[in-house]
Coordinates of C-alpha atoms in Angstrom, one line a residue:
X1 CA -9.6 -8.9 -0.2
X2 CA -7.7 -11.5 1.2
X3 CA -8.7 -13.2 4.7
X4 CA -5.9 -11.8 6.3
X5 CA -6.7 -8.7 5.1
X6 CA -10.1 -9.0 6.4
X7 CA -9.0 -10.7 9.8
X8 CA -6.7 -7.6 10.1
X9 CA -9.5 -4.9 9.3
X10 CA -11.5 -6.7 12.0
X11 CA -8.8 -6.4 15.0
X12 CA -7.6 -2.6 14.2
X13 CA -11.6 -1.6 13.8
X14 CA -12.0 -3.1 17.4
X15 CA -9.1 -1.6 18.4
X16 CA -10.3 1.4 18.0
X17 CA -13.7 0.7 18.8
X18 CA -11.8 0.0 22.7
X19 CA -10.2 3.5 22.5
X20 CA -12.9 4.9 21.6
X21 CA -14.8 4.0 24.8
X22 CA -11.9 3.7 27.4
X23 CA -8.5 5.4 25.8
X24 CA -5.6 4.4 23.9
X25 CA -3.1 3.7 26.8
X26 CA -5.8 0.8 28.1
X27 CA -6.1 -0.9 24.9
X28 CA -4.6 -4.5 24.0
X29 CA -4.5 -6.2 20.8
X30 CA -5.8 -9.5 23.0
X31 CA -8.9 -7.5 24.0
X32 CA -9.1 -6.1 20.6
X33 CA -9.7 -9.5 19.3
X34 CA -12.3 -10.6 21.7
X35 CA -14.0 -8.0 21.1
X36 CA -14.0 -8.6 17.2
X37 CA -14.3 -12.5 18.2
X38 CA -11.5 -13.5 16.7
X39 CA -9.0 -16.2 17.9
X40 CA -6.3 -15.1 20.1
X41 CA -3.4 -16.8 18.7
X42 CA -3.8 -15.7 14.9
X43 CA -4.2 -12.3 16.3
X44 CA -0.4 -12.6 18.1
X45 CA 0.8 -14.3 15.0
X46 CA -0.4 -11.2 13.3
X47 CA -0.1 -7.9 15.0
X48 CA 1.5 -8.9 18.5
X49 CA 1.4 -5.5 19.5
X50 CA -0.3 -2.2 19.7
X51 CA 2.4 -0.9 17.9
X52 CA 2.4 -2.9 15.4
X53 CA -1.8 -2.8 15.1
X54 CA -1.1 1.4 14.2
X55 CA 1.3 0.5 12.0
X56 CA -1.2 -2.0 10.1
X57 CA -3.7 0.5 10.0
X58 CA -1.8 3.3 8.6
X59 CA -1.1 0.7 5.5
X60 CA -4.4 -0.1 5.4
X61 CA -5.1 3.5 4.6
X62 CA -2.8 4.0 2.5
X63 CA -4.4 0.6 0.6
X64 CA -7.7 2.9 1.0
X65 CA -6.1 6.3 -0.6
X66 CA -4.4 4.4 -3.3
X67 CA -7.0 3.0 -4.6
X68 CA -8.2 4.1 -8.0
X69 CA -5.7 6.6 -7.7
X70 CA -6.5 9.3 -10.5
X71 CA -4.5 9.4 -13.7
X72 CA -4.8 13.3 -14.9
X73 CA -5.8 17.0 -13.8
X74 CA -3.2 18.8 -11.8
X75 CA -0.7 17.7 -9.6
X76 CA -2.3 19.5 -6.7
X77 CA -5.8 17.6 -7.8
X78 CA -4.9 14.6 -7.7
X79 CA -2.9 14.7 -4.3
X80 CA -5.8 15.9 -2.7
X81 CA -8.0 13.3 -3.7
X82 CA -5.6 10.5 -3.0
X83 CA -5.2 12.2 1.0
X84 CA -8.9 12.9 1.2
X85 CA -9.2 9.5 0.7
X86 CA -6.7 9.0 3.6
X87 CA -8.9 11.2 5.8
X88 CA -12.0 9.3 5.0
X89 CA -10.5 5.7 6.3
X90 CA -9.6 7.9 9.5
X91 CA -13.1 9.2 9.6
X92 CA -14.7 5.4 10.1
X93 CA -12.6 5.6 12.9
X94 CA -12.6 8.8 14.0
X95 CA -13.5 8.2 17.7
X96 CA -11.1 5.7 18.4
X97 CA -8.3 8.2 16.4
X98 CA -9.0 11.3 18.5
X99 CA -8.7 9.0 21.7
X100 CA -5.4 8.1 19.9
X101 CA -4.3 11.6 19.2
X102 CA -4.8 12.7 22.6
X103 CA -2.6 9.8 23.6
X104 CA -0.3 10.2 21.4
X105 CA 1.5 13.4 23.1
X106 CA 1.9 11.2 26.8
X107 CA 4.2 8.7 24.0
X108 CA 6.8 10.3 22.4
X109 CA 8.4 6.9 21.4
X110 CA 5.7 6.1 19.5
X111 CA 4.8 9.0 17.9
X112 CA 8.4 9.3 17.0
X113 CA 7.9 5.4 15.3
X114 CA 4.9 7.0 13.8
X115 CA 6.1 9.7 12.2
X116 CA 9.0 8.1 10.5
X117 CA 5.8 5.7 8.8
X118 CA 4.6 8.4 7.9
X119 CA 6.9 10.1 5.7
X120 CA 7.0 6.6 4.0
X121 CA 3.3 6.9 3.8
X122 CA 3.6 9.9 2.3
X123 CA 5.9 8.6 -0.8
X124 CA 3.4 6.7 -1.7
X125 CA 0.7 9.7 -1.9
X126 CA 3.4 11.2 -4.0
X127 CA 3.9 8.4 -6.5
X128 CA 0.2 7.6 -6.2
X129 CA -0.3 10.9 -8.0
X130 CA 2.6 10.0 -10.3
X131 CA 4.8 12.7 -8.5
X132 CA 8.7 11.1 -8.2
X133 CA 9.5 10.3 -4.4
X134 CA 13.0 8.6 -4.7
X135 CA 16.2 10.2 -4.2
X136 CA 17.2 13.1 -1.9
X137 CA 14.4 15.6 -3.8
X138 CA 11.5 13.0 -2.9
X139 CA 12.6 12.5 0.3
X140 CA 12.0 16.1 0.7
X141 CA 8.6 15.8 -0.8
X142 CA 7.6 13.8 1.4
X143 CA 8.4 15.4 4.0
X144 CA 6.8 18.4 2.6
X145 CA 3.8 16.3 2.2
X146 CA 3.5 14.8 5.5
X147 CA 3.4 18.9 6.2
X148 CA 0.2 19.2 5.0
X149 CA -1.0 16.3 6.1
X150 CA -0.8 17.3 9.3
X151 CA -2.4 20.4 8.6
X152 CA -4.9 18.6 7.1
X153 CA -5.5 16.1 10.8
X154 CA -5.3 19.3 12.6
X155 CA -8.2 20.7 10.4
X156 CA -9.8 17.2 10.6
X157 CA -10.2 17.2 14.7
X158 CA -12.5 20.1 14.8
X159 CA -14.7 19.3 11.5
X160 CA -18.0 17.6 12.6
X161 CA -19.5 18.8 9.1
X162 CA -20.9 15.9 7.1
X163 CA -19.0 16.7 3.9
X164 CA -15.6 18.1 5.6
X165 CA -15.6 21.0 4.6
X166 CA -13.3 22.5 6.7
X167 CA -11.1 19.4 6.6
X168 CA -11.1 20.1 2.5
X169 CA -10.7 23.8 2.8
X170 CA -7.6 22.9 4.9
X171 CA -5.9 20.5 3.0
X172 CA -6.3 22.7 -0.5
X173 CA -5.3 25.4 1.6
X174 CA -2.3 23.5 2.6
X175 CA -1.4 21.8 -0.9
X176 CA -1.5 25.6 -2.8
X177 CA 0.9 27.1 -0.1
X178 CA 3.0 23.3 -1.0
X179 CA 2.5 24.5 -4.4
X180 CA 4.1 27.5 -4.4
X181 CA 7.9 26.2 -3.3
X182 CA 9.7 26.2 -6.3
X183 CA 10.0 22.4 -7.9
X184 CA 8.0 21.0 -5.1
X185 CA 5.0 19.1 -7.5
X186 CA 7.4 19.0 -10.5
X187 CA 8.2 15.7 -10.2
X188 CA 5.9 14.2 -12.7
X189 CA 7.4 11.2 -13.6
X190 CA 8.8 11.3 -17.3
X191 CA 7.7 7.8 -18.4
X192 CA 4.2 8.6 -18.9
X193 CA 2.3 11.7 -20.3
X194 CA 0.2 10.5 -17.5
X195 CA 1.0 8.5 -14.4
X196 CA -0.6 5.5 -13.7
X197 CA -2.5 4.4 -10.7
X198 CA 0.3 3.7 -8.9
X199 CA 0.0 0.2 -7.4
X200 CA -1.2 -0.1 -3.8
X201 CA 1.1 -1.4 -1.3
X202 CA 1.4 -5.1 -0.5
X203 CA -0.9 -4.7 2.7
X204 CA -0.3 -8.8 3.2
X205 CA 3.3 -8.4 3.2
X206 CA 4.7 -9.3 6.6
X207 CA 5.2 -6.4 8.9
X208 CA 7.7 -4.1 9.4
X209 CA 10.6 -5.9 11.6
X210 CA 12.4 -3.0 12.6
X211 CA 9.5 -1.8 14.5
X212 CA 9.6 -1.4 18.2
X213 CA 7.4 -3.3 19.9
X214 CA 5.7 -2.8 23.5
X215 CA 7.5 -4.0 25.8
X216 CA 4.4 -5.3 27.9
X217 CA 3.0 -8.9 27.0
X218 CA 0.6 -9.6 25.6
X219 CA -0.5 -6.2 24.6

């Protein structure tokens, strides 16, 4: 893990940590990083805003779900390890992230920014478990798949069991109905009898530059 990696970890964990105890719409990324102790102007170097601080985190789980993506079993199996995985970086936050989903609703900018994320997100679940996401047919998995990841969230909110089962119940529910559409997991790519961990996305590249960013300073 790189230190920017690690400096990044530290400011969305606060971030959420501040949520958590006060809301979404009253955090900053400047208090975020005193409360991590880390130095102000790296952080605005970094992630200037809280916009850009959720979109950091949702590549940092997709860094977390893609890792040691699984190479064989069923197309179903191995998507819903790789977004189990996904729900599992959400869980260490999972205070912060319901103080965030209640926000999310009063924002309809941003949760229109972060929807469109997700979808991109969700390609890379698809090709994680070697399932084609290119072209006008992936795009449509993907959109298929952010689908049941929502289902899966929605599950998610309520579950306070230990092993999430309900959450788990949910998504398989979710991926067999997915299942079902004609064509929808038969994208295996034809390259391999069986896909390789699909490489994890460059999480120190430099942010997205078409994002929106709060208008309000510093945030």
């Amino acid at each position: 893990m790189t230190a920017d990696t690690e400096f990044d970890r530290a400011l969305v964990g606060a971030a959420f940590t501040l949520a958590a105890e006060r809301g979404w719409a009253r955090v900053t990324v400047a208090e975020a990083a005193r409360r991590a102790d880390l130095p102000l102007d790296r952080a605005r170097a970094r992630i200037p805003t809280r916009t850009r601080l959720l979109l950091r985190f949702g590549s940092l789980a997709d860094q977390a779900a893609l890792a040691y993506a699984p190479t064989d079993g069923l197309a179903r199996d191995r998507l819903f390890d790789i977004l189990m995985r996904r729900i599992d970086s959400l869980q260490t936050n999972r205070d912060g992230m319901m103080a965030l989903l209640r926000y999310l609703p009063t924002d309809p900018c941003t949760a229109a920014l972060l929807a469109a994320a997700s979808v991109r997100s969700m390609a890379w679940m698809l090709e994680g478990a070697g399932i084609e996401a290119t072209g006008p047919r992936g795009r449509l998995r993907a959109k298929g798949l952010l689908a049941v990841w929502l289902a899966t969230v929605y599950a998610w909110r309520t579950d306070i069991s230990e092993d999430l089962s309900a959450t788990m119940a949910a998504l398989d529910r979710a991926l067999r109905r997915a299942e079902q559409v004609e064509g929808w997991l038969s994208g295996r790519r034809p390259d391999a009898a069986a896909p390789a961990a699909a490489p994890a996305p460059d999480i120190d590249e430099p942010l997205d530059e078409t994002a929106a960013d709060d208008p309000s300073l510093p945030d």
